[in-house]
Amino acid sequence: MEKGKGLVDLCIEAATACSESVDIWRRQRRTLERLPFQLADDLFRRLHSRRLLSPSILEIFQFCVNEVDLRGESCVDAEWMVYLSAFRYLHSLNIADCKNVNNFALWHLSGTYSFDGVLTQLEHLDLWGSEISNVGAATFEKFPMLRILNIAWTKVTRMPILSIACLNMSNCTIHSIVDGDNTATATLSKLIVTGAAFIDADQVLSILQLDCLKFLDISCSNIGSFNFLVNLRNLEHLNLRYSQITDGLMEQVASAGEKLRYLNLSNTKITSHALSVLVGCVPNLENISLSHTLVDDTSLLYISMASSLQLVDLSNTRIRGFVDSGRENSDKMLSLSALQNLTNLKSLNLEDTKVMDEALQPLSLLTELECLYLKSDFLTEISLHAIASLQKLRFLGFRGAVLTDYGLLSYRPPPLLCVFDLRGCWLLSANAISSFCKKYQQVQVRHAHVNNPFEDEIVSYGTSASFITTKVPMSRPRTVKSSNTSFVDERMKYSTEELLQLESSTGFSFMLKDLDLLPEILRK
């Protein structure tokens, strides 16, 4: 027997080896109808992956399959819907991005042309990107158990009366989410309208009964008024990324903050003043993203007052790590020291900020930190050794820094470190990285000198995964303007003699208090 495969796996392998194998067992209809759901689902998936499914074969699975995933299949059309409509115990159907699924096909799926009650067990229906409109949406009422519905990137503008828990209408033009009695939305707990164009957003959202709503994603939408947030007392997840939220509209967000755990304000025009409005209004906030906003170091004081925070994303902001004390001839205060109040903080992102070595000193006291993202050409190995005391780190990003071979080889990573991202550290040699990898084999190093097939993946641990959806939502390709960004070789900053001096440098075992000992080359 092949190692790692059980008898059931081998049977499925043999049954789906080729079309001739399928023809042998497909005649045993009664036996197939008695297949356990889990086994039937596995067999169905294997047939699909090997391109052996056809409408005629669908018929033998109508009494034994729970889940069907045919996303992206251009061959799926009305004929397939006729057979799928007979799946008596079907709970989940994914026909997203099937270009031939239209209103006509959906009417066949709903059993409109038959006398039997079909798909009475269907709970999850994904029609993302299909060619349906309001005419097809009218058939949703035929599915009494429907709880999760995805009609993103369709032509649906109005929804019939449905008692569903999760609705995705992203990138739709929305006239009404419920066309009729608004009490039908009392069960709605998750609403996603990313990139949607509302005809009258305030009217559409204000008339909904959203007492149960816990998850709201209105990112990239054209919503300009947020008065409807006042009624969302049970909201836990709010995504306002790329929205029109401003400092003056933050009071509406604060009114819905009592139970809020996740707040994404990235790529908006808010400043640090917006966070002052949230003080005392978000006692349960765990994750906040302020990436690509106008917040500066004064925001850290307000952030530190949200004691439940576990993840903070401040990448691409105006954070410098210093604030002026307000007195003449006085030293600047280290603003990151305010984060010491966040005793539950597990993930901190400071990529593409203006922080320098000295400003990172307070991070050594964030003892619960598991993920730290740093990316700046202002940082040197002084910072790397300063954060060596963070024993719970599992991910450390130290990208684009001025890090020498000696600095890397003298660094002792914490025992739990899994990923060490050194991309952009151009001074490092292949030999030094190879030596480090051999010495600490449990650490996955990311650098141009390391052949890593997972280099482009986003890695996060612990609560930081909250900002990364477990299932990447599909999105239609959009026209992207060519970037004018030019990539500059960092070595151009230095002369040949200075580069040679850096590469052979062995004098970086400095204490943080001895910042003045930093070579003149690195203080440019």
XYZ file of C-alpha atoms in Angstrom:
524
model
C 0.000 0.000 0.000
C 1.272 3.449 -0.879
C 2.651 5.168 2.182
C 0.381 7.851 3.659
C -2.792 6.674 1.896
C -5.553 4.616 3.443
C -7.848 2.130 1.785
C -10.549 4.735 1.128
C -8.071 7.079 -0.570
C -6.800 4.276 -2.773
C -10.348 3.324 -3.759
C -11.166 6.903 -4.734
C -7.878 7.119 -6.620
C -8.746 4.009 -8.624
C -12.353 5.107 -9.215
C -11.259 8.433 -10.705
C -8.213 7.249 -12.627
C -9.825 7.810 -16.023
C -13.180 8.045 -17.795
C -13.191 4.264 -18.351
C -12.951 3.715 -14.593
C -15.905 6.030 -14.040
C -18.009 4.167 -16.609
C -17.471 0.907 -14.704
C -18.880 2.011 -11.345
C -21.398 4.691 -12.355
C -23.932 1.974 -13.270
C -24.099 0.849 -9.630
C -26.572 3.567 -8.812
C -28.126 2.105 -5.651
C -24.723 1.591 -4.081
C -23.710 5.144 -4.882
C -26.884 6.565 -3.381
C -25.913 4.972 -0.051
C -22.453 6.532 0.070
C -21.750 8.518 3.267
C -21.742 12.274 2.683
C -18.051 12.701 3.452
C -17.019 9.933 1.078
C -19.346 11.189 -1.665
C -18.004 14.737 -1.308
C -14.416 13.495 -1.635
C -15.289 11.440 -4.708
C -17.100 14.400 -6.286
C -14.137 16.724 -5.678
C -11.706 14.217 -7.164
C -13.814 13.844 -10.301
C -13.962 17.609 -10.635
C -10.215 18.079 -10.223
C -9.583 15.491 -12.946
C -12.084 17.065 -15.345
C -14.276 13.946 -15.330
C -17.529 15.614 -14.273
C -20.400 16.028 -16.725
C -24.119 16.746 -16.347
C -24.994 13.078 -16.767
C -22.634 12.036 -13.961
C -24.166 14.622 -11.623
C -27.351 12.573 -11.492
C -25.756 9.735 -9.516
C -24.812 12.107 -6.678
C -28.232 13.637 -6.039
C -28.801 11.732 -2.770
C -25.309 11.717 -1.253
C -23.477 15.038 -1.758
C -23.425 17.933 0.720
C -20.995 20.356 -0.900
C -20.410 21.328 -4.533
C -17.659 23.722 -5.609
C -17.599 24.495 -9.347
C -16.209 28.026 -9.186
C -14.703 29.389 -12.376
C -16.023 26.602 -14.612
C -17.141 28.095 -17.924
C -18.941 24.875 -18.872
C -21.448 25.221 -16.028
C -24.742 26.417 -17.489
C -28.495 25.857 -17.279
C -28.135 22.136 -18.026
C -25.882 21.700 -15.011
C -28.369 23.647 -12.893
C -31.144 21.214 -13.815
C -29.165 18.305 -12.390
C -27.907 20.237 -9.361
C -31.453 21.234 -8.456
C -32.131 17.562 -7.681
C -29.422 17.342 -4.990
C -31.737 16.696 -2.052
C -29.166 17.178 0.720
C -27.043 19.930 -0.800
C -25.932 22.433 1.872
C -23.301 24.472 0.015
C -23.086 25.437 -3.673
C -20.261 27.550 -5.084
C -20.731 28.557 -8.723
C -18.789 31.815 -8.489
C -17.306 33.243 -11.678
C -19.247 30.809 -13.862
C -19.937 33.056 -16.847
C -22.790 30.937 -18.185
C -24.772 31.090 -14.946
C -27.489 33.655 -15.679
C -31.095 34.338 -14.699
C -32.337 31.462 -16.842
C -29.918 29.013 -15.228
C -30.805 30.229 -11.745
C -34.499 29.649 -12.353
C -33.683 26.034 -13.214
C -31.639 25.726 -10.023
C -34.505 27.009 -7.907
C -36.864 24.400 -9.343
C -39.203 26.986 -10.809
C -39.935 24.674 -13.737
C -40.542 21.583 -11.587
C -43.289 20.583 -9.181
C -40.999 19.228 -6.459
C -39.606 21.228 -3.570
C -35.881 21.135 -4.293
C -32.726 22.328 -2.531
C -34.626 22.763 0.703
C -31.397 22.199 2.654
C -29.260 24.778 0.801
C -27.566 27.118 3.297
C -24.640 28.612 1.365
C -24.885 29.956 -2.205
C -21.987 31.720 -3.932
C -22.825 33.472 -7.226
C -19.884 35.897 -7.331
C -19.342 37.320 -10.808
C -22.214 35.468 -12.456
C -24.507 37.056 -15.041
C -27.577 37.466 -12.840
C -29.785 40.483 -12.174
C -32.850 41.298 -10.067
C -34.863 38.810 -12.131
C -32.634 35.972 -11.012
C -32.429 37.293 -7.453
C -36.172 36.764 -7.103
C -35.500 33.009 -7.006
C -33.612 33.260 -3.704
C -36.938 32.988 -1.910
C -37.120 29.397 -3.158
C -34.321 28.426 -0.752
C -35.901 28.457 2.717
C -32.722 27.490 4.597
C -30.405 29.984 2.857
C -28.117 31.703 5.376
C -24.990 32.766 3.439
C -25.322 34.512 0.063
C -22.581 35.993 -2.130
C -23.757 38.031 -5.125
C -20.714 40.308 -5.428
C -19.866 41.580 -8.920
C -23.358 40.858 -10.250
C -26.084 43.130 -11.656
C -28.372 42.681 -8.660
C -29.508 46.045 -7.272
C -32.409 44.959 -5.053
C -32.798 42.007 -2.735
C -36.038 40.135 -2.044
C -37.150 39.535 1.524
C -34.739 36.997 2.988
C -33.832 35.859 6.481
C -30.117 35.372 5.957
C -27.135 35.754 8.273
C -24.408 36.766 5.804
C -24.754 38.864 2.628
C -22.022 39.953 0.217
C -23.011 42.613 -2.335
C -19.532 43.954 -3.041
C -19.084 45.938 -6.261
C -22.817 46.047 -6.899
C -24.928 49.124 -7.552
C -27.269 49.010 -4.567
C -30.751 50.508 -4.599
C -32.093 48.460 -1.705
C -30.755 45.627 0.430
C -34.252 44.577 1.365
C -37.122 45.240 -1.021
C -40.077 45.231 1.312
C -40.506 44.483 5.021
C -37.320 45.531 6.827
C -37.926 43.036 9.656
C -36.429 40.405 7.357
C -32.972 41.851 8.048
C -33.239 41.251 11.784
C -31.168 38.071 11.366
C -28.372 39.701 9.349
C -25.085 39.433 11.265
C -22.528 39.973 8.469
C -22.786 42.514 5.630
C -20.034 43.037 3.040
C -20.452 45.834 0.491
C -16.840 46.501 -0.502
C -16.649 48.821 -3.500
C -20.429 49.074 -3.754
C -22.085 52.114 -5.320
C -25.077 53.214 -3.241
C -27.794 55.319 -4.794
C -28.682 56.639 -1.316
C -26.508 54.917 1.274
C -28.003 56.633 4.308
C -31.523 55.621 3.329
C -30.574 52.072 2.336
C -28.656 51.326 5.523
C -30.739 53.324 7.995
C -33.986 51.448 7.301
C -32.397 48.081 8.029
C -32.981 46.310 11.313
C -29.384 45.659 12.196
C -29.648 44.670 15.844
C -27.800 41.442 15.096
C -25.167 42.957 12.803
C -21.671 42.176 14.086
C -19.568 42.397 10.904
C -19.702 45.358 8.497
C -17.328 45.932 5.585
C -17.994 49.138 3.651
C -14.444 49.622 2.413
C -13.884 51.264 -0.986
C -17.559 52.253 -1.186
C -18.969 55.676 -2.042
C -20.656 56.170 1.335
C -20.278 59.762 2.506
C -22.577 59.741 5.536
C -22.132 57.408 8.489
C -25.186 58.296 10.570
C -26.443 54.716 10.339
C -23.565 53.604 12.598
C -25.333 55.149 15.578
C -27.801 52.250 15.601
C -25.186 49.480 15.423
C -24.822 48.710 19.113
C -23.571 45.139 18.662
C -20.956 45.761 15.974
C -17.661 43.881 16.477
C -15.926 44.228 13.081
C -15.869 47.480 11.086
C -13.843 47.924 7.899
C -13.646 51.511 6.616
C -10.549 51.052 4.450
C -10.459 53.440 1.466
C -13.701 55.035 2.657
C -14.624 58.722 2.910
C -14.328 58.780 6.698
C -12.704 61.926 8.126
C -11.910 63.326 11.560
C -15.251 65.112 11.621
C -17.173 61.865 11.108
C -15.432 59.820 13.798
C -18.133 60.483 16.388
C -20.442 58.155 14.458
C -17.764 55.458 14.612
C -17.300 56.053 18.324
C -21.041 55.618 18.895
C -20.755 52.045 17.609
C -17.559 51.294 19.505
C -18.757 49.683 22.719
C -18.377 46.094 21.468
C -16.006 46.819 18.591
C -13.027 44.441 18.354
C -11.692 45.160 14.854
C -11.372 48.588 13.229
C -9.698 49.227 9.876
C -9.157 52.888 9.005
C -6.275 52.370 6.587
C -5.947 54.467 3.434
C -8.256 57.188 4.728
C -7.697 60.897 5.405
C -7.905 60.714 9.180
C -5.303 62.313 11.447
C -4.331 61.739 15.061
C -7.311 63.844 16.127
C -9.643 61.082 14.941
C -8.179 58.720 17.530
C -8.762 61.200 20.333
C -12.485 60.878 19.600
C -12.308 57.124 20.180
C -10.765 57.408 23.650
C -13.047 55.698 26.164
C -15.471 54.515 23.468
C -13.730 51.300 22.366
C -13.034 49.310 25.559
C -12.940 45.965 23.729
C -10.918 46.987 20.661
C -8.286 44.348 19.839
C -7.160 45.149 16.278
C -6.680 48.544 14.673
C -5.162 49.364 11.280
C -4.050 52.928 10.558
C -1.809 52.145 7.599
C -1.450 54.875 4.951
C -3.146 57.536 7.080
C -1.977 60.950 8.323
C -1.539 59.941 11.966
C 1.684 60.975 13.697
C 3.369 60.360 17.040
C 0.655 62.131 19.026
C -1.678 59.268 18.106
C 0.351 56.811 20.185
C -0.905 58.336 23.418
C -4.525 57.778 22.361
C -3.759 54.281 21.098
C -2.204 53.367 24.444
C -5.525 54.073 26.164
C -7.187 51.161 24.346
C -5.807 48.591 26.765
C -7.314 45.564 24.986
C -5.332 46.102 21.785
C -3.451 43.079 20.484
C -2.608 44.252 16.956
C -1.587 47.739 15.824
C -0.719 48.584 12.211
C 1.036 51.948 11.814
C 2.813 51.239 8.543
C 3.217 54.083 6.044
C 2.264 56.753 8.572
C 4.045 59.843 9.926
C 5.365 58.059 12.989
C 8.958 59.136 13.812
C 9.314 57.753 17.322
C 9.797 61.187 18.895
C 7.573 63.960 20.202
C 8.668 67.400 21.286
C 8.441 67.933 25.033
C 7.346 71.532 24.505
C 10.244 72.982 26.481
C 13.206 74.785 25.000
C 16.559 73.004 24.938
C 14.985 69.798 26.225
C 15.435 66.330 24.819
C 12.800 64.827 22.608
C 10.558 62.223 24.208
C 10.379 58.679 22.840
C 6.769 58.372 21.691
C 6.786 54.571 21.351
C 7.167 54.292 25.123
C 3.410 54.923 25.339
C 2.817 51.442 23.917
C 4.134 49.917 27.144
C 0.603 50.308 28.498
C -0.619 47.753 25.952
C 0.195 44.642 27.964
C -1.664 42.396 25.496
C 0.035 43.712 22.349
C 1.134 40.819 20.132
C 1.688 42.414 16.717
C 3.122 45.807 15.768
C 3.720 47.077 12.235
C 6.043 50.063 11.790
C 7.047 49.443 8.184
C 7.818 52.480 6.023
C 7.776 54.948 8.891
C 10.553 57.372 9.821
C 11.649 55.645 13.021
C 15.373 55.460 13.716
C 17.511 53.317 15.994
C 17.182 55.383 19.139
C 13.399 55.641 18.793
C 12.996 51.857 18.971
C 14.445 51.501 22.471
C 11.010 51.270 24.178
C 10.078 48.230 22.076
C 12.334 46.060 24.217
C 9.721 46.320 26.980
C 6.872 44.904 24.869
C 7.463 41.424 26.247
C 4.288 39.837 24.814
C 5.083 40.840 21.233
C 4.945 37.946 18.740
C 5.160 39.839 15.427
C 7.224 42.916 14.679
C 7.357 44.472 11.205
C 10.151 46.986 10.544
C 11.192 48.384 7.168
C 13.381 51.452 6.905
C 16.763 52.490 5.560
C 17.192 54.566 8.742
C 17.681 51.437 10.858
C 20.927 49.616 11.579
C 21.903 46.507 13.522
C 21.776 48.573 16.690
C 17.989 48.237 16.523
C 18.233 44.527 15.779
C 20.218 43.850 18.932
C 18.012 46.198 20.962
C 14.942 44.042 20.337
C 16.787 40.774 20.966
C 15.174 40.647 24.409
C 11.731 39.989 22.900
C 11.654 36.277 23.660
C 8.161 35.579 22.301
C 8.789 36.853 18.774
C 7.701 34.422 16.079
C 7.958 36.798 13.119
C 10.525 39.557 12.744
C 10.676 41.824 9.725
C 13.847 43.905 9.459
C 13.651 44.959 5.841
C 15.750 47.524 4.015
C 18.005 48.171 7.005
C 21.744 48.839 7.031
C 22.730 45.424 8.374
C 26.251 44.028 7.987
C 27.440 40.430 8.018
C 28.895 40.852 11.490
C 25.661 42.339 12.785
C 23.675 39.378 11.490
C 26.049 36.683 12.716
C 26.292 38.245 16.174
C 22.503 38.362 16.499
C 20.923 35.626 18.576
C 17.281 35.133 17.566
C 14.648 34.381 20.212
C 13.835 30.675 20.655
C 10.344 30.896 19.104
C 11.316 32.832 15.980
C 9.967 31.150 12.830
C 10.418 33.792 10.110
C 13.169 36.386 9.800
C 12.477 38.772 6.888
C 15.670 40.489 5.720
C 14.608 41.486 2.221
C 16.229 44.717 1.120
C 19.211 44.397 3.486
C 21.648 44.867 0.635
C 24.893 44.732 2.634
C 24.431 41.090 3.587
C 26.482 38.532 1.718
C 25.315 35.090 0.661
C 27.947 33.454 2.875
C 26.785 35.275 5.987
C 23.148 34.384 5.398
C 24.087 30.775 4.688
C 26.032 30.588 7.952
C 23.121 32.069 9.881
C 20.665 29.588 8.338
C 22.883 26.635 9.215
C 23.256 27.824 12.781
C 19.527 28.497 13.292
C 17.819 25.927 11.099
C 14.423 26.481 12.717
C 14.324 30.042 11.337
C 13.086 30.703 7.802
C 15.158 33.568 6.421
C 13.801 35.728 3.607
C 16.337 37.473 1.428
C 17.396 37.693 -2.202
C 20.234 35.278 -1.406
C 17.791 32.652 -0.121
C 15.705 30.563 -2.493
C 12.360 30.644 -0.719
C 9.185 29.660 -2.650
C 6.992 31.309 0.005
C 8.778 34.656 -0.063
C 5.831 36.642 -1.389
C 3.322 35.279 1.097
C 2.147 37.442 3.959
C 3.040 35.772 7.218
C 1.299 36.531 10.456
C 0.988 34.800 13.744
C -1.396 35.003 16.628
C -3.952 37.766 16.493
C -2.213 39.520 13.628
C -4.000 37.094 11.332
C -7.170 39.052 12.019
C -6.161 41.547 9.335
C -5.712 38.757 6.794
C -8.849 36.952 5.713
C -8.670 33.190 5.799
C -10.267 33.038 2.376
C -8.913 35.541 -0.089
C -11.935 37.217 -1.726
C -11.990 37.078 -5.478
C -11.931 40.362 -7.331
C -12.196 41.258 -10.953
C -9.037 42.622 -12.566
C -8.958 46.382 -12.757
C -6.988 48.725 -14.951
C -3.831 49.649 -13.098
C -1.826 52.669 -14.074
C 1.817 52.021 -14.606
C 3.820 53.005 -11.567
C 6.373 55.745 -11.835
C 8.193 54.417 -8.797
C 11.875 53.945 -9.475
C 14.061 51.585 -7.505
C 17.323 53.107 -6.355
C 20.343 50.991 -5.502
C 21.103 51.915 -1.887
C 24.810 51.425 -2.555
C 24.811 54.678 -4.540
C 24.803 56.540 -1.218
C 28.308 55.356 -0.415
C 31.722 55.394 -2.023
C 33.605 52.202 -2.851
C 35.853 52.691 0.177
C 32.872 53.156 2.476
C 31.165 50.029 1.156
C 34.268 47.969 1.777
C 34.493 49.388 5.260
C 30.867 48.501 5.974
C 31.165 44.948 4.699
C 34.199 44.275 6.869
C 32.875 46.156 9.862
C 33.021 44.308 13.174
C 32.319 47.217 15.448
C 28.568 47.048 15.928
C 28.368 45.543 19.383
C 27.266 48.872 20.774
C 24.988 49.564 23.671
C 21.968 51.660 22.779
C 23.178 54.444 24.994
C 26.327 54.682 22.855
C 24.602 55.802 19.682
C 27.305 58.389 19.082
C 29.726 55.546 18.430
C 27.918 54.708 15.200
C 30.374 55.040 12.271
C 30.096 58.297 10.386
C 29.189 56.346 7.245
C 25.905 55.226 8.782
C 25.015 58.636 10.190
C 24.585 60.214 6.779
